[in-house]
Amino acid sequence: MSYMERRKPSLAELFSPRGVAVVGASPTGNSGFVRALQEAGFPAIYPVNPKYTELLGLPCYPSVQAIPGVVDHVVVGIPAESALALLDDCAAKGVKSVHFFTAGFSESGYKERTELESAILDKARAGGFRIIGPNCMGLFVPKSHIASSLGLPLEPGPIAFISQSGGHAQDLPFYSSPRGLRFSKVVSYGNALDVDESELLDYFSQDPETDIIAAYIEGVKDGRRFLGALKEAAARKPVVIYKGGMTEAGQRAAHGHTASLTSSVAVFDTLCRQMKTIQVNDTEELTDVLVALRFTNPIPRGTGVAVLGTGGGPTVLAGDEMERAGLHLPHLSPEVEAELRQLLPMAGSIFGNPLDASLFRSRDGISAILRVLGKLPDIHMFIYHLGFHPASRWGSGRLPSPLLQPVIDAFLEARQATGKPVLLALRPAADLSGMKDFLATQEAFVKAGLPVFYSLRQMAKAVASVVTWNQARCS
Amino acid sequence: MSYMERRKPSLAELFSPRGVAVVGASPTGNSGFVRALQEAGFPAIYPVNPKYTELLGLPCYPSVQAIPGVVDHVVVGIPAESALALLDDCAAKGVKSVHFFTAGFSESGYKERTELESAILDKARAGGFRIIGPNCMGLFVPKSHIASSLGLPLEPGPIAFISQSGGHAQDLPFYSSPRGLRFSKVVSYGNALDVDESELLDYFSQDPETDIIAAYIEGVKDGRRFLGALKEAAARKPVVIYKGGMTEAGQRAAHGHTASLTSSVAVFDTLCRQMKTIQVNDTEELTDVLVALRFTNPIPRGTGVAVLGTGGGPTVLAGDEMERAGLHLPHLSPEVEAELRQLLPMAGSIFGNPLDASLFRSRDGISAILRVLGKLPDIHMFIYHLGFHPASRWGSGRLPSPLLQPVIDAFLEARQATGKPVLLALRPAADLSGMKDFLATQEAFVKAGLPVFYSLRQMAKAVASVVTWNQARCS
């Protein structure tokens, strides 16, 4: 069989390799990928480096061909200059995919490096394998025990993330892990020489293990194709897009980062809206929207919120932030207000919506309030905020942890009884002992399947985006 | 001397009381103020509660008059119903100020409670003492060893904060403490029955211990007087205003919180701008602007920034966020870019502005880059970002802490050599071991007197506000 006859492996094949070679791994430098695969429990890791015979307890091979077992996937950390010779080695071994962590290709701005990149694609086409990158972190597939970095959440989940930034591809799962987000596949695809955003969108719109698609994109290779892929994906699943390089300076950086060129920000913006995707502007907003999509149950079609929480200042802020984001706090009738006055003490409460219930954090208390508010048809969701006020300040020893589980139970009961979702804003601490309390509280809420946000503003923005998307989708 | 002849004590007298009575303190409930005063080292604390003879190791008295020592200030935690009798007791003792932590007055919406509030003011005028509140946390004056809560930063500093929210009055110093903010006086004044925002502004515009004034205001008692006070204060010092209740729902909450009524948001907005104050929309933005005012040295008059940092994705984000906020990233000439290419490796760098210098975090490296960029006249400040990328992810064990002090030294040298300020964005960790690393890194930067921000967006917004204010002030 000549090289030219070889077929091009599909993405599905790339996500469950039988063996992975890590080329350029060394005890002094590039051992991160080997360690990440070990932590993820991948069974067939083959370090390749002619200088060593052993690495991190594994046999180390002089070339890919010298590996005795099957190798489907190759991770490359050697300098760009050695790329072409390595690809001959890979082709001879019959690999399915080569991930270039190596950078210094077209994004460097040097003509000879752009030509080298083209030569790599030619080798891949001839050799019947795919290229991921170059200049990226490659694959994170929990189900297949493939990881690109230490500390990632290894339990599989329903979110796929495609990212032109390797940093974002790792940071999103890492930072969002305590908030309960878990991933089916994460693909960092860098310069998009071969595997690109459109092929990935096509794949994930069909992938049965993926319910939600997230994307960080700096540039689109083929606008028309991307549009079709996006339309198809967004018709099937929620798609959240973070487009990097939306300003002149951002585009300049994107060009230097992944050699991406964006023709028109305004066009991209309009198209994404027309396709009924959700747009965000950084990985924190992306995380917030993913949390809202994943744990708001059910996702409302209306913007009416009832806010209750702790503290007068934060209660005023809650009102301002919700309305600024486009949510609506229905005014309570005198009859409803009278009911609430029966339930709450006169001093230290704010009656109405938003409601300050600082002094009332028992299970029965919250249940009683939510029963009153849950009856109102123009209220579509409940928002509770905590930890913005000294009475519940993390680490002050005044957060009554025996109250925590009963409060969670009250929320779950209210959601069950009213069919309306409950969302939580918890402010992270600024000190270590406070952070310890905060993380324990967050963990309890997340374990109960509730969406947690780190500020009222971030919550309001994410929830408003998701409700707007849900309205557009259902219209 | 009849009550009617008694003079009204000035605010200056209120801030250095010789003795403080805490009325209603009890071992089961309201002991927070006593404990806070103890922690702050105040020497003359007198708990008052007829039920006890001792509290937290201090003699406890049946009434204010029964206290043997001088009492200038009284903190009240007993129910509103007992307020008038207590004030007779206070008047007989000759106190200067009474702070009502007690809530349940006009803000409750009950007519008899609004009348009770008026009767309190009459008693105060007749008795020759001042009222702080009701419905507030009162005074935090580090120099006088007066604190309202545990865990506040007790070292005095140049910022005064007046707040209609007791929660914000505690949260701002508490949460901003690790970023280096320290306070001259913090006054939580709640319903503003007597001591109000205008008198406080007048005071702080003259206070030699205060260089920066921050305010959280829900409603203004006398618009004309406030305008005069604000104009005078803003002409002398930077004034940062967070107005709560800027939406219909926020105003509803503000009315229930401190009985505040705001006539027109648009008018407030315009006036604040005309007065050359800086406006913010929550305590986090307030903290960011205070950090920018306090530690940006010198505060630039131009919007040109040079950004360098770690990671391609964050570098693209940095470009986008700075330009969105109204800052400008000057394009580098081919000559300057060529100089940078000599200093940075080809692979993994982004040449230009923003500049990805992931692989170059040594003292000499940063110094060399900042020397090149510092020569450019259209660059007014340097921005460095760290911790948004796995290579420096907190807690991964990969942040090379021996690099930290040399990096700080490089920044201080660059500031010295170029006369241009350096600002830092560090992303807090989401896990405990990461948070430990993060806090140590932050502490090192803060000790060096450098401004630290928690996201590129927050930094960009705060810096843009402060530059705009500086331009307006100097125009």
CSV table of C-alpha atoms in Angstrom, one decimal, chain A residues 55-458:
chain,number,residue,atom,x,y,z
A,55,LEU,CA,11.7,7.6,31.9
A,56,LEU,CA,9.4,7.9,34.9
A,57,GLY,CA,9.5,4.1,35.3
A,58,LEU,CA,8.6,3.5,31.7
A,59,PRO,CA,10.9,2.0,28.9
A,60,CYS,CA,12.1,4.8,26.6
A,61,TYR,CA,12.5,4.2,22.9
A,62,PRO,CA,14.9,5.7,20.3
A,63,SER,CA,12.2,6.1,17.7
A,64,VAL,CA,8.5,5.6,17.2
A,65,GLN,CA,9.2,2.6,14.9
A,66,ALA,CA,11.2,1.0,17.8
A,67,ILE,CA,8.1,0.8,20.0
A,68,PRO,CA,6.9,-2.8,20.2
A,69,GLY,CA,3.2,-2.1,20.8
A,70,VAL,CA,0.5,-0.4,18.7
A,71,VAL,CA,0.9,3.4,18.5
A,72,ASP,CA,-2.2,5.3,17.4
A,73,HIS,CA,-1.3,8.8,18.7
A,74,VAL,CA,2.0,10.7,18.9
A,75,VAL,CA,2.7,13.7,21.1
A,76,VAL,CA,5.6,15.8,19.8
A,77,GLY,CA,7.7,18.1,22.0
A,78,ILE,CA,10.9,18.2,19.9
A,79,PRO,CA,12.0,21.4,18.0
A,80,ALA,CA,10.2,22.2,14.7
A,81,GLU,CA,13.5,21.6,12.7
A,82,SER,CA,13.2,17.8,13.4
A,83,ALA,CA,9.5,17.6,12.5
A,84,LEU,CA,9.7,16.2,9.0
A,85,ALA,CA,12.1,13.3,9.8
A,86,LEU,CA,9.9,12.4,12.8
A,87,LEU,CA,6.8,12.3,10.5
A,88,ASP,CA,8.5,9.7,8.3
A,89,ASP,CA,9.1,7.6,11.4
A,90,CYS,CA,5.4,8.0,12.4
A,91,ALA,CA,4.2,7.1,8.9
A,92,ALA,CA,6.3,3.9,8.9
A,93,LYS,CA,4.7,3.0,12.2
A,94,GLY,CA,1.2,3.5,10.9
A,95,VAL,CA,0.0,6.0,13.5
A,96,LYS,CA,-3.4,7.7,13.2
A,97,SER,CA,-2.6,11.1,14.7
A,98,VAL,CA,0.3,13.4,15.5
A,99,HIS,CA,-0.1,16.2,18.0
A,100,PHE,CA,2.5,18.9,17.8
A,101,PHE,CA,2.9,20.6,21.1
A,102,THR,CA,6.0,22.1,19.4
A,103,ALA,CA,5.5,25.8,18.4
A,104,GLY,CA,7.5,28.1,16.2
A,105,PHE,CA,5.6,27.5,12.9
A,106,SER,CA,3.5,29.9,10.9
A,107,GLU,CA,2.6,31.9,14.0
A,108,SER,CA,6.2,33.0,14.4
A,109,GLY,CA,5.9,35.1,11.3
A,110,TYR,CA,8.9,33.6,9.5
A,111,LYS,CA,8.4,32.5,5.9
A,112,GLU,CA,10.4,29.3,6.2
A,113,ARG,CA,8.4,28.2,9.2
A,114,THR,CA,5.1,28.7,7.3
A,115,GLU,CA,6.6,26.5,4.5
A,116,LEU,CA,7.6,23.9,7.0
A,117,GLU,CA,4.0,23.8,8.3
A,118,SER,CA,2.8,23.1,4.8
A,119,ALA,CA,5.3,20.3,4.4
A,120,ILE,CA,4.0,18.7,7.6
A,121,LEU,CA,0.5,18.7,6.2
A,122,ASP,CA,1.7,17.0,3.0
A,123,LYS,CA,3.5,14.3,5.0
A,124,ALA,CA,0.3,13.7,7.0
A,125,ARG,CA,-1.9,13.4,3.9
A,126,ALA,CA,0.7,11.0,2.3
A,127,GLY,CA,1.1,9.1,5.5
A,128,GLY,CA,-2.6,8.7,6.2
A,129,PHE,CA,-2.5,10.3,9.6
A,130,ARG,CA,-4.0,13.5,11.1
A,131,ILE,CA,-2.2,16.5,12.6
A,132,ILE,CA,-3.4,18.2,15.8
A,133,GLY,CA,-1.9,21.7,16.0
A,134,PRO,CA,0.9,22.5,15.8
A,135,ASN,CA,1.4,24.8,18.8
A,136,CYS,CA,-1.2,23.4,21.1
A,137,MET,CA,-1.9,21.1,24.1
A,138,GLY,CA,-3.8,18.4,22.1
A,139,LEU,CA,-6.3,16.0,23.6
A,140,PHE,CA,-8.0,15.6,27.0
A,141,VAL,CA,-10.4,12.7,26.8
A,142,PRO,CA,-11.3,11.4,30.3
A,143,LYS,CA,-13.1,8.3,29.1
A,144,SER,CA,-10.0,7.2,27.2
A,145,HIS,CA,-7.6,8.2,30.0
A,146,ILE,CA,-5.9,10.8,27.8
A,147,ALA,CA,-4.9,14.0,29.6
A,148,SER,CA,-2.5,16.8,28.6
A,149,SER,CA,-1.9,18.2,32.0
A,150,LEU,CA,-1.8,17.3,35.7
A,151,GLY,CA,-4.8,18.1,38.0
A,152,LEU,CA,-7.6,17.9,35.4
A,153,PRO,CA,-11.0,16.4,36.4
A,154,LEU,CA,-10.7,12.8,35.2
A,155,GLU,CA,-14.4,11.9,35.6
A,156,PRO,CA,-16.2,12.1,32.2
A,157,GLY,CA,-19.0,14.6,31.7
A,158,PRO,CA,-21.3,16.0,28.9
A,159,ILE,CA,-19.3,19.1,27.8
A,160,ALA,CA,-17.0,19.2,24.8
A,161,PHE,CA,-14.5,22.1,24.5
A,162,ILE,CA,-12.5,23.0,21.5
A,163,SER,CA,-9.9,25.6,21.9
A,164,GLN,CA,-7.3,27.4,19.9
A,165,SER,CA,-5.5,28.2,23.1
A,166,GLY,CA,-3.7,25.4,24.9
A,167,GLY,CA,-3.8,27.4,28.1
A,168,HIS,CA,-7.6,27.9,27.9
A,169,ALA,CA,-8.0,24.2,27.1
A,170,GLN,CA,-6.4,23.3,30.4
A,171,ASP,CA,-7.6,26.3,32.5
A,172,LEU,CA,-11.3,25.8,31.7
A,173,PRO,CA,-11.6,22.2,33.1
A,174,PHE,CA,-9.1,23.0,35.9
A,175,TYR,CA,-10.8,26.2,37.2
A,176,SER,CA,-14.4,25.0,36.6
A,177,SER,CA,-13.9,21.6,38.2
A,178,PRO,CA,-14.9,22.7,41.7
A,179,ARG,CA,-18.2,24.0,40.2
A,180,GLY,CA,-19.0,20.6,38.9
A,181,LEU,CA,-18.2,20.9,35.2
A,182,ARG,CA,-17.0,17.7,33.6
A,183,PHE,CA,-15.9,17.0,30.0
A,184,SER,CA,-16.4,14.5,27.3
A,185,LYS,CA,-13.5,15.7,25.1
A,186,VAL,CA,-11.3,18.8,25.2
A,187,VAL,CA,-9.3,19.5,22.0
A,188,SER,CA,-6.6,22.2,21.9
A,189,TYR,CA,-6.0,22.5,18.2
A,190,GLY,CA,-3.6,25.6,17.9
A,191,ASN,CA,-2.8,26.6,14.4
A,192,ALA,CA,-5.5,24.3,13.0
A,193,LEU,CA,-3.2,23.0,10.2
A,194,ASP,CA,-5.4,19.9,9.7
A,195,VAL,CA,-8.0,19.3,12.4
A,196,ASP,CA,-9.9,22.5,12.6
A,197,GLU,CA,-12.9,24.1,14.3
A,198,SER,CA,-15.4,23.1,11.6
A,199,GLU,CA,-14.5,19.4,11.6
A,200,LEU,CA,-14.6,19.5,15.4
A,201,LEU,CA,-18.1,21.2,15.5
A,202,ASP,CA,-19.4,18.6,13.0
A,203,TYR,CA,-18.1,15.8,15.2
A,204,PHE,CA,-19.4,17.1,18.5
A,205,SER,CA,-22.9,17.9,17.1
A,206,GLN,CA,-23.2,14.2,16.5
A,207,ASP,CA,-21.2,12.9,19.5
A,208,PRO,CA,-23.6,11.0,21.9
A,209,GLU,CA,-21.3,11.7,24.8
A,210,THR,CA,-21.6,15.5,24.3
A,211,ASP,CA,-24.6,17.6,25.3
A,212,ILE,CA,-23.1,21.0,25.4
A,213,ILE,CA,-20.4,22.4,23.0
A,214,ALA,CA,-18.0,25.2,24.1
A,215,ALA,CA,-15.4,26.8,21.8
A,216,TYR,CA,-12.5,29.2,22.0
A,217,ILE,CA,-11.8,30.4,18.5
A,218,GLU,CA,-9.2,33.0,17.3
A,219,GLY,CA,-9.7,32.6,13.6
A,220,VAL,CA,-11.9,30.6,11.3
A,221,LYS,CA,-10.2,28.8,8.4
A,222,ASP,CA,-13.2,28.5,6.0
A,223,GLY,CA,-16.0,30.9,6.8
A,224,ARG,CA,-18.7,29.2,4.7
A,225,ARG,CA,-17.9,25.7,6.1
A,226,PHE,CA,-17.7,27.0,9.6
A,227,LEU,CA,-21.1,28.6,9.2
A,228,GLY,CA,-22.7,25.4,8.1
A,229,ALA,CA,-21.1,23.4,10.9
A,230,LEU,CA,-22.1,26.0,13.5
A,231,LYS,CA,-25.7,26.0,12.2
A,232,GLU,CA,-26.0,22.3,12.4
A,233,ALA,CA,-24.4,22.1,15.9
A,234,ALA,CA,-26.5,24.9,17.3
A,235,ALA,CA,-29.6,23.3,16.0
A,236,ARG,CA,-28.9,20.2,18.0
A,237,LYS,CA,-27.1,21.4,21.2
A,238,PRO,CA,-26.3,24.5,23.1
A,239,VAL,CA,-23.1,26.0,21.6
A,240,VAL,CA,-21.1,28.6,23.6
A,241,ILE,CA,-18.5,30.6,21.7
A,242,TYR,CA,-15.7,32.7,23.1
A,243,LYS,CA,-14.1,34.5,20.2
A,244,GLY,CA,-10.6,35.8,21.0
A,245,GLY,CA,-9.3,38.8,19.1
A,246,MET,CA,-12.3,41.1,19.0
A,247,THR,CA,-10.2,44.3,19.0
A,248,GLU,CA,-7.3,45.5,17.0
A,249,ALA,CA,-4.8,44.6,19.7
A,250,GLY,CA,-6.5,41.3,20.4
A,251,GLN,CA,-6.4,40.4,16.7
A,252,ARG,CA,-2.7,41.3,16.6
A,253,ALA,CA,-2.1,38.9,19.5
A,254,ALA,CA,-4.2,36.2,17.9
A,255,HIS,CA,-2.2,36.4,14.7
A,256,GLY,CA,1.1,36.1,16.7
A,257,HIS,CA,-0.4,33.3,18.8
A,258,THR,CA,-2.0,30.9,16.2
A,259,ALA,CA,-1.4,32.8,12.9
A,260,SER,CA,-5.2,33.5,12.9
A,261,LEU,CA,-6.7,36.2,10.7
A,262,THR,CA,-10.2,37.4,11.4
A,263,SER,CA,-11.8,39.3,8.5
A,264,SER,CA,-14.7,41.0,10.3
A,265,VAL,CA,-15.6,41.0,14.0
A,266,ALA,CA,-19.0,42.5,13.2
A,267,VAL,CA,-19.8,39.7,10.8
A,268,PHE,CA,-18.7,37.0,13.3
A,269,ASP,CA,-20.9,38.6,15.9
A,270,THR,CA,-24.0,38.8,13.8
A,271,LEU,CA,-23.6,35.2,12.5
A,272,CYS,CA,-23.2,33.7,15.9
A,273,ARG,CA,-26.4,35.5,17.0
A,274,GLN,CA,-28.3,34.3,14.0
A,275,MET,CA,-27.1,30.8,14.6
A,276,LYS,CA,-28.6,30.9,18.1
A,277,THR,CA,-25.3,30.4,19.8
A,278,ILE,CA,-24.3,32.0,23.1
A,279,GLN,CA,-21.4,34.3,23.0
A,280,VAL,CA,-19.0,35.1,25.8
A,281,ASN,CA,-15.8,37.2,26.2
A,282,ASP,CA,-13.5,35.2,28.4
A,283,THR,CA,-13.1,31.8,30.0
A,284,GLU,CA,-14.8,33.0,33.2
A,285,GLU,CA,-17.9,34.0,31.3
A,286,LEU,CA,-17.6,30.7,29.4
A,287,THR,CA,-17.5,28.8,32.7
A,288,ASP,CA,-20.5,30.8,34.1
A,289,VAL,CA,-22.6,30.0,31.0
A,290,LEU,CA,-21.7,26.3,31.1
A,291,VAL,CA,-22.6,26.1,34.8
A,292,ALA,CA,-25.9,27.8,34.0
A,293,LEU,CA,-26.6,25.5,31.1
A,294,ARG,CA,-25.6,22.4,33.0
A,295,PHE,CA,-27.2,22.9,36.4
A,296,THR,CA,-30.1,25.3,36.0
A,297,ASN,CA,-32.9,22.8,36.1
A,298,PRO,CA,-35.2,23.5,34.3
A,299,ILE,CA,-33.7,26.4,32.2
A,300,PRO,CA,-36.4,29.1,32.4
A,301,ARG,CA,-38.0,30.7,29.4
A,302,GLY,CA,-38.9,33.8,31.4
A,303,THR,CA,-36.7,36.5,33.0
A,304,GLY,CA,-38.6,36.9,36.3
A,305,VAL,CA,-36.5,36.3,39.3
A,306,ALA,CA,-37.1,36.2,43.0
A,307,VAL,CA,-33.9,37.1,44.9
A,308,LEU,CA,-33.3,36.3,48.6
A,309,GLY,CA,-30.1,36.4,50.5
A,310,THR,CA,-28.0,37.8,53.2
A,311,GLY,CA,-27.3,41.5,53.9
A,312,GLY,CA,-28.8,44.8,53.0
A,313,GLY,CA,-25.9,46.1,50.7
A,314,PRO,CA,-25.8,42.8,48.7
A,315,THR,CA,-29.5,42.9,48.4
A,316,VAL,CA,-29.5,46.3,46.8
A,317,LEU,CA,-26.6,45.1,44.6
A,318,ALA,CA,-28.7,42.0,43.6
A,319,GLY,CA,-31.5,44.2,42.5
A,320,ASP,CA,-29.2,46.4,40.4
A,321,GLU,CA,-27.2,43.6,38.9
A,322,MET,CA,-30.2,41.5,37.9
A,323,GLU,CA,-32.0,44.4,36.2
A,324,ARG,CA,-28.9,45.6,34.5
A,325,ALA,CA,-28.4,42.2,33.0
A,326,GLY,CA,-32.0,42.2,31.6
A,327,LEU,CA,-33.6,40.0,34.3
A,328,HIS,CA,-36.7,41.2,36.0
A,329,LEU,CA,-37.7,41.3,39.6
A,330,PRO,CA,-41.5,41.3,39.8
A,331,HIS,CA,-42.9,43.7,42.4
A,332,LEU,CA,-44.7,41.7,45.1
A,333,SER,CA,-48.4,42.5,45.8
A,334,PRO,CA,-49.3,43.9,49.3
A,335,GLU,CA,-50.9,40.5,50.0
A,336,VAL,CA,-47.7,38.6,49.3
A,337,GLU,CA,-45.6,41.2,51.2
A,338,ALA,CA,-48.0,40.7,54.2
A,339,GLU,CA,-47.4,37.0,54.0
A,340,LEU,CA,-43.6,37.5,54.1
A,341,ARG,CA,-43.9,39.9,57.0
A,342,GLN,CA,-45.4,37.0,59.0
A,343,LEU,CA,-42.4,34.9,58.2
A,344,LEU,CA,-39.5,37.4,58.7
A,345,PRO,CA,-38.5,39.6,61.7
A,346,MET,CA,-39.1,43.3,61.3
A,347,ALA,CA,-35.6,44.4,62.2
A,348,GLY,CA,-32.9,43.6,59.7
A,349,SER,CA,-35.1,42.3,56.9
A,350,ILE,CA,-36.0,43.9,53.5
A,351,PHE,CA,-39.5,42.9,52.5
A,352,GLY,CA,-40.3,42.7,48.8
A,353,ASN,CA,-38.2,41.5,45.9
A,354,PRO,CA,-35.2,41.4,46.4
A,355,LEU,CA,-35.7,40.1,49.9
A,356,ASP,CA,-33.1,40.3,52.7
A,357,ALA,CA,-33.5,37.3,54.8
A,358,SER,CA,-30.3,37.6,56.8
A,359,LEU,CA,-31.9,36.5,60.0
A,360,PHE,CA,-33.7,33.6,58.5
A,361,ARG,CA,-31.6,30.8,57.3
A,362,SER,CA,-33.3,27.7,58.5
A,363,ARG,CA,-34.7,25.0,56.3
A,364,ASP,CA,-38.3,25.7,57.4
A,365,GLY,CA,-37.8,29.4,56.9
A,366,ILE,CA,-36.4,29.2,53.4
A,367,SER,CA,-39.1,26.6,52.5
A,368,ALA,CA,-41.9,28.8,53.7
A,369,ILE,CA,-40.6,31.9,51.8
A,370,LEU,CA,-40.1,29.9,48.6
A,371,ARG,CA,-43.6,28.5,48.9
A,372,VAL,CA,-45.0,32.0,49.0
A,373,LEU,CA,-42.9,33.2,46.1
A,374,GLY,CA,-43.2,30.0,44.1
A,375,LYS,CA,-46.9,30.5,43.7
A,376,LEU,CA,-46.3,33.7,41.6
A,377,PRO,CA,-46.5,33.0,37.9
A,378,ASP,CA,-44.2,35.8,36.9
A,379,ILE,CA,-41.4,34.4,39.0
A,380,HIS,CA,-39.4,31.9,36.9
A,381,MET,CA,-36.4,31.2,39.1
A,382,PHE,CA,-35.1,31.7,42.6
A,383,ILE,CA,-31.7,33.3,43.3
A,384,TYR,CA,-30.0,33.0,46.7
A,385,HIS,CA,-26.8,34.9,47.6
A,386,LEU,CA,-24.5,34.2,50.5
A,387,GLY,CA,-21.1,35.2,51.7
A,388,PHE,CA,-21.1,38.9,50.6
A,389,HIS,CA,-21.8,40.0,54.2
A,390,PRO,CA,-19.9,39.7,57.5
A,391,ALA,CA,-22.7,37.6,59.1
A,392,SER,CA,-21.7,34.8,56.7
A,393,ARG,CA,-18.2,35.9,56.1
A,394,TRP,CA,-16.1,32.8,55.3
A,395,GLY,CA,-13.5,32.1,57.9
A,396,SER,CA,-14.9,34.3,60.6
A,397,GLY,CA,-16.3,31.2,62.2
A,398,ARG,CA,-19.8,32.7,61.9
A,399,LEU,CA,-21.0,30.7,59.0
A,400,PRO,CA,-23.2,28.1,60.8
A,401,SER,CA,-22.2,25.0,59.0
A,402,PRO,CA,-24.8,22.8,60.6
A,403,LEU,CA,-27.3,25.1,58.7
A,404,LEU,CA,-25.8,24.2,55.4
A,405,GLN,CA,-27.4,20.9,54.6
A,406,PRO,CA,-30.8,21.9,55.8
A,407,VAL,CA,-30.6,25.0,53.6
A,408,ILE,CA,-29.6,22.9,50.6
A,409,ASP,CA,-32.5,20.5,51.3
A,410,ALA,CA,-34.9,23.5,51.4
A,411,PHE,CA,-33.7,24.6,48.0
A,412,LEU,CA,-34.1,21.1,46.5
A,413,GLU,CA,-37.6,20.8,48.0
A,414,ALA,CA,-38.6,24.2,46.6
A,415,ARG,CA,-37.3,23.3,43.2
A,416,GLN,CA,-39.2,20.0,43.3
A,417,ALA,CA,-42.4,21.6,44.6
A,418,THR,CA,-42.5,24.6,42.3
A,419,GLY,CA,-40.7,23.3,39.2
A,420,LYS,CA,-38.6,26.5,39.3
A,421,PRO,CA,-34.8,26.4,39.4
A,422,VAL,CA,-32.6,27.7,42.2
A,423,LEU,CA,-29.3,29.4,41.6
A,424,LEU,CA,-26.6,30.5,44.1
A,425,ALA,CA,-24.1,33.3,44.3
A,426,LEU,CA,-21.3,32.6,46.8
A,427,ARG,CA,-18.4,35.1,47.1
A,428,PRO,CA,-15.0,33.4,47.3
A,429,ALA,CA,-12.8,34.3,50.3
A,430,ALA,CA,-9.7,36.5,50.0
A,431,ASP,CA,-7.8,34.6,52.8
A,432,LEU,CA,-6.8,31.0,53.3
A,433,SER,CA,-9.0,30.0,56.2
A,434,GLY,CA,-12.0,31.7,54.6
A,435,MET,CA,-11.2,29.8,51.3
A,436,LYS,CA,-11.3,26.5,53.2
A,437,ASP,CA,-14.8,27.3,54.5
A,438,PHE,CA,-15.9,28.6,51.1
A,439,LEU,CA,-14.7,25.5,49.2
A,440,ALA,CA,-16.5,23.2,51.6
A,441,THR,CA,-19.7,25.2,51.2
A,442,GLN,CA,-19.4,25.3,47.4
A,443,GLU,CA,-18.7,21.5,47.4
A,444,ALA,CA,-22.0,20.8,49.3
A,445,PHE,CA,-24.0,22.9,46.9
A,446,VAL,CA,-22.3,21.5,43.8
A,447,LYS,CA,-22.9,17.9,45.1
A,448,ALA,CA,-26.6,18.7,45.3
A,449,GLY,CA,-26.5,19.6,41.6
A,450,LEU,CA,-27.0,23.3,42.1
A,451,PRO,CA,-25.4,26.0,40.0
A,452,VAL,CA,-22.9,28.2,41.9
A,453,PHE,CA,-21.6,31.6,40.7
A,454,TYR,CA,-18.9,33.7,42.2
A,455,SER,CA,-20.6,37.1,42.0
A,456,LEU,CA,-24.1,38.5,41.5
A,457,ARG,CA,-22.9,40.2,38.3
A,458,GLN,CA,-21.4,37.1,36.8
